[in-house]
Structures are given as structure tokens and as C-alpha cells.
XYZ file of C-alpha atoms in Angstrom:
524
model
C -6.682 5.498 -1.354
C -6.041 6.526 -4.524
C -2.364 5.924 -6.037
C -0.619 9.226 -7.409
C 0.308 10.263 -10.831
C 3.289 11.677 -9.276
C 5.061 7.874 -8.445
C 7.640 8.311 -10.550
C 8.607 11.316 -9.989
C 8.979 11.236 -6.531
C 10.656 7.678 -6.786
C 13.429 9.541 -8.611
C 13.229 12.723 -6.222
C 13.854 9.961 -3.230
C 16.659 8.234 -5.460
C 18.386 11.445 -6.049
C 18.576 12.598 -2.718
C 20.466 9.335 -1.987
C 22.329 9.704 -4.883
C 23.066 14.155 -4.596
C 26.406 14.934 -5.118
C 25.854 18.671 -3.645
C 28.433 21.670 -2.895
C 30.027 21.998 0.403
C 27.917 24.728 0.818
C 28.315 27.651 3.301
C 30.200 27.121 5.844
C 28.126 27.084 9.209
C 30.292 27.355 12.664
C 30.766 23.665 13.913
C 29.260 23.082 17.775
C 31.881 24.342 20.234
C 32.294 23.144 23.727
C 29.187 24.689 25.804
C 27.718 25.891 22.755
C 24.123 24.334 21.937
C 24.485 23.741 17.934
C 24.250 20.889 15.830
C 25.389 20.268 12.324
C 23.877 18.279 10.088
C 25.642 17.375 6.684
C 23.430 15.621 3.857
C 22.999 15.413 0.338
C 20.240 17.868 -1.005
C 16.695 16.895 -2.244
C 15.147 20.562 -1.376
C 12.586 22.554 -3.054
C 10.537 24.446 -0.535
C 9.888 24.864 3.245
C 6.248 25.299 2.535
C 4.413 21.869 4.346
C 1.986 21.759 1.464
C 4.426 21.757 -1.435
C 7.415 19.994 0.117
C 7.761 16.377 -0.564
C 11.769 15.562 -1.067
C 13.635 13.982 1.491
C 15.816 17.508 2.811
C 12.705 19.413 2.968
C 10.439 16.524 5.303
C 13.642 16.888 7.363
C 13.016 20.573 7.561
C 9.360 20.094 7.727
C 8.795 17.701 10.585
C 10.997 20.256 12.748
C 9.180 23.213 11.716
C 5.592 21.737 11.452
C 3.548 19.723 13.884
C 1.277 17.031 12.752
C -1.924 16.026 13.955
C -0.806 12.510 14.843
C 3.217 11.461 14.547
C 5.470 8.304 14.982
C 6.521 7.421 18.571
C 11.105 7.349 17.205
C 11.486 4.908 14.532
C 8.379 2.763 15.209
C 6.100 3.254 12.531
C 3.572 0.350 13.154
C 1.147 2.610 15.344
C 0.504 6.783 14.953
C 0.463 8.302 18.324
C -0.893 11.732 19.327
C 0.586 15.051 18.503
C -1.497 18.129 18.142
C -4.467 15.382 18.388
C -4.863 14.351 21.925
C -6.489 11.460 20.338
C -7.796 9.961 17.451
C -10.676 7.094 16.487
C -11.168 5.498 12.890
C -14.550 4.561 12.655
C -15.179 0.077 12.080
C -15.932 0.852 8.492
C -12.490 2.537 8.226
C -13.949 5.698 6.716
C -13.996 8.048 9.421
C -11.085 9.220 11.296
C -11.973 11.849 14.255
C -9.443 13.595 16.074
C -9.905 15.135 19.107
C -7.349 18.669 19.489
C -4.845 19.153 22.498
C -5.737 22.157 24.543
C -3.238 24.849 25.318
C -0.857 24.146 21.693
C 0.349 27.224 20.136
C 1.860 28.637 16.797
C 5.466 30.246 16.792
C 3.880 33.619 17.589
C 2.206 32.305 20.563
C -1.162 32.316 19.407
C -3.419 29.349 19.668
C -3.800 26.436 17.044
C -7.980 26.156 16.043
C -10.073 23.837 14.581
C -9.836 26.157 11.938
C -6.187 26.075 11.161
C -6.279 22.582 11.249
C -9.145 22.639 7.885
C -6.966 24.919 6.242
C -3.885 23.293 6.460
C -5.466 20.061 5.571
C -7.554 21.300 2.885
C -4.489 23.540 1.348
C -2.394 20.783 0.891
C -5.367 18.515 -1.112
C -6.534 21.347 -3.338
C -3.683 23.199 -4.225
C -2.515 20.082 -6.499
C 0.846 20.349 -5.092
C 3.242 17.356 -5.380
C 1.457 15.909 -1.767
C -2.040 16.256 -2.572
C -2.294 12.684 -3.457
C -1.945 12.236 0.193
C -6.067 13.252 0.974
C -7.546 12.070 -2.447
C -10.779 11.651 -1.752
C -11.053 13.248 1.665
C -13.137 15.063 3.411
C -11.812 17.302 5.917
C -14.503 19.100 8.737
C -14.463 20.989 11.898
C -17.414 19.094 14.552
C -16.733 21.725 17.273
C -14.074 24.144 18.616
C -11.883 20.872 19.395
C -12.723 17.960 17.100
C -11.671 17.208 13.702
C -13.392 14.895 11.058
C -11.602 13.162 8.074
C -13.731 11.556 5.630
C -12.778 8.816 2.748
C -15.440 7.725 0.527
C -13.803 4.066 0.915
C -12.568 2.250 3.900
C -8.828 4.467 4.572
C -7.450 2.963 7.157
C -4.119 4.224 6.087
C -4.681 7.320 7.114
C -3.543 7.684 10.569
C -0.572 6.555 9.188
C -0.433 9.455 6.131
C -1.564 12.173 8.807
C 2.247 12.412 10.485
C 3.421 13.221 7.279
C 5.469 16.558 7.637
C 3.327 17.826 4.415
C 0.452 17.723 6.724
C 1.915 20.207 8.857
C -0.698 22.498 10.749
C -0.045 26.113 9.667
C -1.116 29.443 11.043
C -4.059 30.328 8.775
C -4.249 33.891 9.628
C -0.638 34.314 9.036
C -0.677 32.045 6.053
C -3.781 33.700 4.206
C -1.981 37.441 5.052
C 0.579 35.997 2.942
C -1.268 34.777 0.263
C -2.101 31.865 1.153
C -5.452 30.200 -0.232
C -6.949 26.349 -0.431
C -6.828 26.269 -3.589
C -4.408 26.262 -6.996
C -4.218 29.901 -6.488
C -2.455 29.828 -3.475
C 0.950 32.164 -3.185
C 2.367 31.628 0.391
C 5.224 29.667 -0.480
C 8.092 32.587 -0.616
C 6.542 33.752 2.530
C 6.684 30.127 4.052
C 10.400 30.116 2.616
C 11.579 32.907 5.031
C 9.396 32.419 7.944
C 7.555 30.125 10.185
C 3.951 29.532 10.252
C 4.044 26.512 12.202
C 3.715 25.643 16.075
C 7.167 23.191 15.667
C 10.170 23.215 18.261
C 11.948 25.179 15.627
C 11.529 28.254 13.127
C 13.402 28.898 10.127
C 15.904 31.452 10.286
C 17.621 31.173 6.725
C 16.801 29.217 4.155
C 18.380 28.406 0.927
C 17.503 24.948 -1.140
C 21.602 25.040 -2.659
C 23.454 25.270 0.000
C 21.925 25.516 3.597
C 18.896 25.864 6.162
C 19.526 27.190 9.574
C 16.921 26.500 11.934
C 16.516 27.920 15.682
C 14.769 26.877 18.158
C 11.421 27.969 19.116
C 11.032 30.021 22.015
C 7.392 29.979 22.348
C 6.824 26.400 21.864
C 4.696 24.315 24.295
C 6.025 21.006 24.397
C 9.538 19.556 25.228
C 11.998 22.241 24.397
C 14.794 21.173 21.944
C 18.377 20.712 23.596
C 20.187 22.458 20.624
C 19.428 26.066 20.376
C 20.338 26.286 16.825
C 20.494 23.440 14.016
C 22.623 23.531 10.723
C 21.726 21.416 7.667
C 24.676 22.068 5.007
C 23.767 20.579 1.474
C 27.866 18.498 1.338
C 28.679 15.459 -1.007
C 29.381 12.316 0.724
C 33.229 12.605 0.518
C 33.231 15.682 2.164
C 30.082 14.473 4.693
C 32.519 11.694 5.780
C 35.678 14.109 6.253
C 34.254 16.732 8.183
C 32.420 14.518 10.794
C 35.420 12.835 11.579
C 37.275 16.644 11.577
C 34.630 17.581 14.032
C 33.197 20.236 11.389
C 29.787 18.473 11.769
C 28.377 16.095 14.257
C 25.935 14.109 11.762
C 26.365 12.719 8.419
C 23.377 11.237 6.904
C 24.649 10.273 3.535
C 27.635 7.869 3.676
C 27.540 4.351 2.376
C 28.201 1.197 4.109
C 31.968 1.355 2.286
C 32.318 4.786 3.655
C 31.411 4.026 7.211
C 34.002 0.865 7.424
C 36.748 1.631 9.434
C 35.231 5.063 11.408
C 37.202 6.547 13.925
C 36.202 4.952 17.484
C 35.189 8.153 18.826
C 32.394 8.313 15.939
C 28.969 6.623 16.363
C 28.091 4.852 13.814
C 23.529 3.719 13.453
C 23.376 0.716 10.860
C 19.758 -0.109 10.321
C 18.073 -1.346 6.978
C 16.234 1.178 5.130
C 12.508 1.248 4.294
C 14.211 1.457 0.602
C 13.244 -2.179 -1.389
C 15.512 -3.368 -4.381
C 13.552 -5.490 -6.541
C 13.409 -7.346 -10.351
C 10.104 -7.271 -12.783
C 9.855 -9.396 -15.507
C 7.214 -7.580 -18.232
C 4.329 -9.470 -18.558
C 3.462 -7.948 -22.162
C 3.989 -10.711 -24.755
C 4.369 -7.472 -26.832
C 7.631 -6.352 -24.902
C 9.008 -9.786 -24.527
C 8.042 -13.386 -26.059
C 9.943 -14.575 -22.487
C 9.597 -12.861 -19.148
C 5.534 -13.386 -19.203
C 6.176 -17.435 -18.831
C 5.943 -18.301 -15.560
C 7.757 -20.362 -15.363
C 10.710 -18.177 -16.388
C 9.849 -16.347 -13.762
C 9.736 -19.038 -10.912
C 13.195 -20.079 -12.450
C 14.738 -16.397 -11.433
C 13.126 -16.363 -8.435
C 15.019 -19.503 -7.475
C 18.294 -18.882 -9.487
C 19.288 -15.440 -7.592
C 21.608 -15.701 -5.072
C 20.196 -13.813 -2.265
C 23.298 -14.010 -0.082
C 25.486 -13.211 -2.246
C 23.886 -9.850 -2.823
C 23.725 -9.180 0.674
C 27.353 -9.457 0.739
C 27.122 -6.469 -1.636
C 24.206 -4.653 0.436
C 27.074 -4.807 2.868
C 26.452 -4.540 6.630
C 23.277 -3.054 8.017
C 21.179 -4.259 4.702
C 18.215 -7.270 5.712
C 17.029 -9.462 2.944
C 13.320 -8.875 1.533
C 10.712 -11.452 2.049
C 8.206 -9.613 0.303
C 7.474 -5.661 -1.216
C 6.687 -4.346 2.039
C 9.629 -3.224 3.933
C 10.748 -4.188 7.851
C 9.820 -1.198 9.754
C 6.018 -1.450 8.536
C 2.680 -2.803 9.792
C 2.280 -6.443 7.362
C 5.861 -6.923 6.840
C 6.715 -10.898 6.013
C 8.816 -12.112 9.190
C 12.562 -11.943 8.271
C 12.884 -16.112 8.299
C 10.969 -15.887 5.066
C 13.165 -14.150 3.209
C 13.966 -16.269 -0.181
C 17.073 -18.304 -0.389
C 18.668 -19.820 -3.790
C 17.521 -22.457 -5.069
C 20.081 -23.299 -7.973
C 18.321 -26.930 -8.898
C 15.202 -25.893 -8.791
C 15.695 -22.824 -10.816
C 16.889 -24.810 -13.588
C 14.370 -27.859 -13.247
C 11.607 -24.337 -13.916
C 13.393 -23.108 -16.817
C 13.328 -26.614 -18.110
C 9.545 -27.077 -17.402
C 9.340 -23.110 -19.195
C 10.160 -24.472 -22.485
C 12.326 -22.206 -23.019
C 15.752 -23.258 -24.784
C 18.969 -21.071 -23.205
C 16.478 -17.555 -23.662
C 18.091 -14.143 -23.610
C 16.762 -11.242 -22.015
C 17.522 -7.733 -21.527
C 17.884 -5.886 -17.960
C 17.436 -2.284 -17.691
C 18.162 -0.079 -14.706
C 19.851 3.660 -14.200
C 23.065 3.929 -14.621
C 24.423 6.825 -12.698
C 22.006 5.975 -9.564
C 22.794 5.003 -6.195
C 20.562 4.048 -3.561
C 22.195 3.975 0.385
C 25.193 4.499 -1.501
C 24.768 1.546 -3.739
C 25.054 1.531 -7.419
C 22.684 -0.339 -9.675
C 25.669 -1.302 -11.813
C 27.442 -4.074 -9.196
C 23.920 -5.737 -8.033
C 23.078 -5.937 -12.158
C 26.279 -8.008 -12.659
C 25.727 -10.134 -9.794
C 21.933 -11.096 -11.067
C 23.737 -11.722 -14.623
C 26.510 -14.149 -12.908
C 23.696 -15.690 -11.047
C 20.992 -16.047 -14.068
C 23.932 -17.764 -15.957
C 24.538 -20.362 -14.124
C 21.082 -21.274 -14.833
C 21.346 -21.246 -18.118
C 19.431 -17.742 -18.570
C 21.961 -14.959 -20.450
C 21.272 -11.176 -19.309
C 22.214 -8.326 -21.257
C 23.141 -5.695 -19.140
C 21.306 -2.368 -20.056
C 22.133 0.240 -18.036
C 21.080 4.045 -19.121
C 20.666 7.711 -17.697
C 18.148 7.712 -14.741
C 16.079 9.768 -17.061
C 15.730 7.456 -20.105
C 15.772 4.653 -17.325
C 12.773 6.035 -15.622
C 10.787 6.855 -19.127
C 11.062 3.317 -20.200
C 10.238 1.770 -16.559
C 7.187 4.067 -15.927
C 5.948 3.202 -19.416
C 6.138 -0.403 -19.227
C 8.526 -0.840 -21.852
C 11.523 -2.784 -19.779
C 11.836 -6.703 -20.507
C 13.805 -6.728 -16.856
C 13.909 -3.716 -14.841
C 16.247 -3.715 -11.522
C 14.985 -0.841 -9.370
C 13.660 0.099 -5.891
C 10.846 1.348 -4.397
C 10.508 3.711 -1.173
C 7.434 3.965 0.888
C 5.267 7.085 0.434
C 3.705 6.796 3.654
C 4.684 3.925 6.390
C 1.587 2.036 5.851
C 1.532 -1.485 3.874
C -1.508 0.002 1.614
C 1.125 2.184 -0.366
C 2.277 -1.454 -1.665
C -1.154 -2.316 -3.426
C 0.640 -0.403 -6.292
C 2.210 -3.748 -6.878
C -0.816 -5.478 -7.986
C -2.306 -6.043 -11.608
C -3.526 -3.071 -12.715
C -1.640 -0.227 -10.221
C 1.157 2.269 -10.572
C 4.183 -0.571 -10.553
C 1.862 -3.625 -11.699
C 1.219 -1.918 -15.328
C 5.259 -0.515 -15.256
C 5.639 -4.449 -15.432
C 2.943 -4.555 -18.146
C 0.476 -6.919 -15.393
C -2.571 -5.417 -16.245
C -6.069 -5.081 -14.302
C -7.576 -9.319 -14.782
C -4.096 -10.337 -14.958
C -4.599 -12.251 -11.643
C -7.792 -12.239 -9.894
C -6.776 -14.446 -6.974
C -4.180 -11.995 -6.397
C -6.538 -8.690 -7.335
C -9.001 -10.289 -4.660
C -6.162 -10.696 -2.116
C -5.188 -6.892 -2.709
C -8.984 -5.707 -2.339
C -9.097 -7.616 0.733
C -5.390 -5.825 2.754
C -7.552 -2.626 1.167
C -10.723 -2.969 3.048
C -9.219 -4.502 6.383
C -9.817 -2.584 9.564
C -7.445 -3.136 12.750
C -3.805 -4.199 12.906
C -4.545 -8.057 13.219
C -6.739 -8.264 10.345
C -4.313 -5.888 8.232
C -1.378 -8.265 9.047
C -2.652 -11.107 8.443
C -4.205 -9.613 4.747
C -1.105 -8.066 3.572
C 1.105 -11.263 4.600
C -1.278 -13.278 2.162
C -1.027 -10.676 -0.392
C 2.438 -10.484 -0.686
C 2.804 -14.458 0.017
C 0.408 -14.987 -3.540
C 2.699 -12.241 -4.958
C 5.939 -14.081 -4.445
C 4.351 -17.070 -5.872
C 2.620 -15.642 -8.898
C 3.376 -12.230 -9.424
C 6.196 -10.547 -11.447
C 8.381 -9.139 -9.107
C 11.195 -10.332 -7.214
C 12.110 -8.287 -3.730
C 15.686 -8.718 -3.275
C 17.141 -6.653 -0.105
C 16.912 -3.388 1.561
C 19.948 -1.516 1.401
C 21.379 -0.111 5.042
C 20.758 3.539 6.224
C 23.978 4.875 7.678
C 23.818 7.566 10.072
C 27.621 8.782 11.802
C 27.544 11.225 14.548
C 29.572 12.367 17.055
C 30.150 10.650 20.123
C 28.116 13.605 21.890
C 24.926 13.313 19.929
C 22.308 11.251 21.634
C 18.618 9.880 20.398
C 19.376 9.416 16.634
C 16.455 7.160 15.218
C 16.352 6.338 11.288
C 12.892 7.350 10.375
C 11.651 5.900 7.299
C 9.581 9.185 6.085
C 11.870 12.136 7.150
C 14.932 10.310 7.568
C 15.915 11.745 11.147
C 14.306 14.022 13.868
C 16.421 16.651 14.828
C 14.349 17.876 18.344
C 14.530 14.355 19.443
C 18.092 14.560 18.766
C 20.486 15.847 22.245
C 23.795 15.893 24.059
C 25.857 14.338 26.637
């Protein structure tokens, strides 16, 4: 598949959300005894309600309640799609094909029945009205075979894309309703203030207010077919993290989603607290253009930060809940490098590589955003830690931190000698990480242009074309094993998702792609 234009963007939408310092917000009544409602606090990354346009983290949370998908995650396992709206689904052995066969008897909110047809429209809505997740069908075909099958169709092998189609953006939307309302498949389309203030979905829950400042209400579905929700009503307040932490253990809410792994030390008993690494990866790049830096393109250099970081220590940073990062791909995916090949420091051997470099005590300059936190993290600590480290190997780092916005201009163009940042996956499939390679998205942001490497290139083109979960394991765990060895970046860690409820909330899963769902989510 195609990588998007929109990268960068989104990687700051995703950082910001993490990073939101929103308003309290209304006030929303907190769950009494015997009463059936849930509040959520978070930090706000919220644009729109409408599937096709929504791609920030607070709106996929709204999204995956609102909106089914053809084929979704089974809780927080994201290494195999299961059915949803699709009783079933086959990719055909050239990986081009996906057809999906439709569960009988689903219906929208108003209790009429979900087509064939609604399913084109949705699907082909979201790819030609050039919102920000179009980039998610590039280059697919989308057809109705009969009353109950679907057919997706990539001109190249797409095996990714049972794992794109439970993305809430791919929601399955009432056409007739949607097209009342203005809603077309193309650029044209104007649903979305319609799809703000009401429900065209077949979810366990409809909207019933909606505001992207301050708060969402959601209640449940009464027409819905499947498993109905055990809260009646859910409230997602848009609260900074100081307040998210005081008013879950006040019992004003019963979930905080944004508190970081300093702010969940020490929680009341009473609270639950869910520790689990995020699908977030903190990394280095060292520029390959000789005409950004006369030093970061040696390899040698390279292999001699590789070796000289001290892993450990920056876990004791990442604080609880954070896992070290063998390679780009992140834990929870299909291809992820085993956990007992995550790098350790190598302080001898760093400095025997700088020696073999030819490089005499160089100096090099590390960018990264300054007012940016990631799970709660700052960049600011972690780039100190590198510079302490980097010393003792006889490699000075000038710390350059700047606004995320003058960060993110000179990262996306290429133009950082050392860039400390992170990367989020788009989709829970290891092909998102071919953006890594010579040539792609992140490659040319560390100026590793197409030829750079064609051992690794053929590697990539390889994970690309392979078809079934064995063969895609095996290719992405040589990709990223000729990456660590040869390619400019340096994975580091992935931070830890904290999520604190009350001791009465059951079923909390972190979900890499919309962060937590709130029908799975009950009571005792």
C-alpha cells in the first residue's frame, strides 16, 4: 500500500493527543450507585464524529463505539482481524483480493438493515473524499458480488488490509440516511455536521451530544443487534491530566486515560491501575545526507551509537509498564522481534566503532520537540540521557530542542543531523513500518534515499509481497534484523500506556488504534 502524504501530520495529531492539556470541560454527572454511566476523562485530539473524516485519537474512540467495521480486533490482540459485520473474510494467495462475506440480520441505529450497498458507500466515501483517512484504500477497489458479498481489490499484493479494515474510519454508514444529508463519494461530500449530531451507524451506541472542546455523550443503542452495552450512557470529558488524576480518585470519573507512569505511582488501592507498553516507538536517526552532516552518514558512527546508548538506563526513565524495542515494529503486532532481542549497551564496543569511524571526538547536533510528551514523557529527559551516554564514548551532543512545529518542519524535511522522535502505528499491521526503508516517508526524513541499500530495499519488497502470517513473520523479522545492522535508526523503548479506573469497571483492554473500547467495557 501506498504510504500517505499525511505522516506527519497525523504523527503530531497522535503526539498531541498524548501531550493535550484540555479544559475540565462540562461537567457530566459521575456514575451513582445503580445508575448505568461511565465517565471517561482524556486529553482531546477531536475533530469530527464523521467515520470518513475522523482520524485523531478522541474521535477513533468515539468512532469504534458508534461505527461497526467490517472485520475488528478480538480485545487487545491485534495479530489476527476477526469478523464483525463480515461473517467472514478470504484474501486471495496473491494477496490482492480480499472477499467478505456480510452477516445476516445486522442493522443501522434506525433499525433498518445494513446492504451490500452501504457497505460500497461507506468504503468508497472514505477513499474519494480525500479526507485525512483516505490513504487507508489507495489503490482499492471496492465491489458488491451479490446481495451479501463484498470484494476489495489492490492492484499489488495488500495483505495488510484485513488489518486496515477494523479501522473505526471504515465505519459502515447508513447510505440512505447519509446521502439525505449530503452525503456523496466524492470531494463534494457535506454530511459531516449531520454526522456531528446524529448517528448513521449500526454501533452499540449513538451520539447524543457532541462537542470537540469539551465533551461527547454517547447512549446506548436501543436497536442494536449484537451484545448490548452494560452502561446505558457513556461520558468522555476533554480534562488535563492533573485534573484526570484528581477526579478518578474523587470518584468524579471512573477512567482516566491520560496519566503518566509518575502520575499513577502511589494510586489509591481502591483504583485499578492497566500498565501495558504502548504501540508508541521512541527512536534516534542519524541523516544520511553528507549535505546535512559530514558525520552521522559513517557507519560506523552509527554502529558506535547503537552500542554506546544505555538502553536500561532509559527504561528506568520509561518508568514501569514501558518494554525495550528490538526493532521499529512495536510488541502488540504481527513481525514484532521477540523481546530477548532487544539491544543492550555495549560501552567497549561503541568506542572500538567510533575508533574504526575515523572520526576524532565529532560533534553532532540532536533535534527533537520541545514542549512534547509522549505517555506522559518529555523528549527533554530521554535527550539528556542519550547526551550523558554518547559522552562517555567520546561523541559530544548538542542538545536542540525546539517548538513541535519547527521540530516537525525540519524532521519531515530531512534537515535534522540527529532527530529523537517516535513513531505510532497507522494501522496494526507490520507493513505500515516499510516507511522505514530507503526511499519511504521516515527513510528520506533521515535523508536514506531510494538505492541507499538494496539488500535492505530487497528485504522490504519481500515483508511487502508476503502472504500468510508465517511467511510475514519471518520477512519482517529479517527486515528489521538488516535494519538494526545497517540502517539509520535506532529503536529505543516504547513508553507505557496507563489506564486508572475504578475498582467497578471491568474489561479495560489498551488497544493500540482507538486506545480503549468502551462497549467491551462493564461493571461489577
Amino acid at each position: 500500500m501506498a504510504t500517505r502524504s499525511q505522516t506527519a501530520a497525523v504523527l503530531l495529531a497522535g503526539a498531541l493527543a498524548l501531550a493535550a492539556c484540555g479544559s475540565g470541560g462540562t461537567q457530566a454527572p459521575a456514575a451513582q450507585s445503580g445508575a448505568k454511566t461511565l465517565v471517561i476523562d482524556t486529553s482531546f485530539d477531536l475533530k469530527t464524529a464523521d467515520p470518513g473524516r475522523t482520524y485523531e485519537p478522541t474521535g477513533l474512540i468515539v468512532g469504534k463505539a458508534v461505527y461497526e467495521t467490517l472485520l475488528t480486533f478480538d480485545g487487545a490482540d491485534v495479530t489476527k482481524p476477526v469478523p464483525a459485520l463480515a461473517e467472514s473474510y478470504e484474501l486471495s494467495k496473491d494477496g490482492k483480493v480480499v472477499t467478505l462475506k456480510l452477516k445476516q440480520g445486522s442493522t443501522f441505529a434506525d433499525g433498518s438493515p445494513i446492504t451490500a450497498d452501504d457497505v460500497v458507500f461507506s468504503l468508497t466515501r472514505v477513499r474519494d473524499m480525500k479526507g485525512t483517512p483516505s490513504f487507508l484504500l489507495d489503490g482499492v477497489e471496492v465491489a458488491k458480488t451479490d446481495d451479501s458479498t463484498v470484494t476489495l481489490t489492490s492492484k499489488a499484493s495488500n495483505p495488510a488490509l484485513p488489518y486496515i479494515l477494523p479501522n473505526p474510519a471504515l465505519g459502515i454508514i447508513n447510505s440512505k440516511v447519509a446521502k439525505a444529508n449530503g452525503a456523496t463519494a466524492d470531494a463534494q461530500d457535506k454530511a459531516e455536521q449531520y454526522l456531528n449530531a446524529n448517528s448513521a451507524g449500526s454501533g452499540p451506541y449513538t451520539i447524543e451530544s457532541f462537542n470537540v472542546s469539551s465533551q461527547v455523550v454517547l447512549k446506548a443503542n436501543p436497536k442494536y443487534y449484537g451484545t448490548k452495552p452494560v452502561y446505558d450512557k457513556v461520558v468522555i470529558r476533554n480534562v488535563e491530566a492533573a485534573t484526570q488524576k484528581l477526579n478518578v480518585q474523587r470518584g468524579d470519573s471512573q477512567v482516566a486515560l491520560n496519566l503518566s507512569g509518575d502520575q499513577v505511582t502511589g494510586m489509591p488501592s481502591a483504583l485499578q491501575v492497566k500498565k501495558t507498553a504502548s504501540a508508541n516507538v521512541i527512536f534516534l536517526l542519524a541523516n544520511q545526507n553528507s549535505a546535512i552532516s559530514k558525520t552521522t552518514p559513517n557507519p560506523k558512527f552509527v554502529e558506535a551509537v547503537r552500542k554506546g546508548v544505555d538502553y536500561d538506563g532509559l527504561m528506568e526513565l520509561a518508568g514501569e509498564g514501558a518494554s525495550l524495542a528490538p526493532g521499529v515494529i512495536p510488541s502488540q503486532l504481527l513481525g514484532a522481534l521477540p523481546a530477548d532481542q532487544a539491544p543492550k549497551r555495549d560501552l567497549e564496543g561503541a568506542k572500538a566503532a567510533l575508533a574504526a569511524s575515523g572520526l576524532s571526538n565529532p560533534t553532532v547536533k540532536l533535534e527533537y520537540p520541545s514542549e512534547l510528551t509522549v505517555n506522559g514523557l518529555s523528549f527533554q529527559p530521554l535527550a539528556e540521557r542519550v547526551q550523558a551516554n554518547l559522552k562517555e564514548v567520546g561523541i559530544t551532543v548538542d542538545l536542540a530542542p525546539a517548538p513541535v512545529s519547527t521540530a516537525l518542519d525540519n524532521y519531515r524535511n530531512g534537515k535534522e543531523e540527529m532527530g529523537l522522535w517516535y513513531w505510532g502505528p497507522d494501522y496494526p499491521d507490520p507493513s505500515d513500518y516499510l516507511v522505514f526503508l530507503p526511499g519511504k516517508t521516515v527513510g528520506e526524513r533521515a535523508g536514506w534515499k531510494a538505492g541507499s541499500d538494496k539488500t535492505i530495499e530487497e528485504a522490504g519488497e519481500k515483508a511487502a509481497a508476503a502472504v500468510g502470517d508465517d511467511a510475514r513473520k519471518e520477512a519482517y523479522a529479517d527486515m528489521q534484523h538488516k535494519l538494526n545492522a545497517a540502517g539509520p535508526f535506532i529503536p529505543l523503548f516504547q513508553p507505557s500506556q496507563n489506564i486508572v479506573t475504578a475498582a467497578s469497571v471491568t474489561g479495560v483492554e489498551y488497544h493500540p488504534v482507538w486506545t480503549v473500547d468502551v462497549s467491551d467495557l462493564g461493571a461489577k
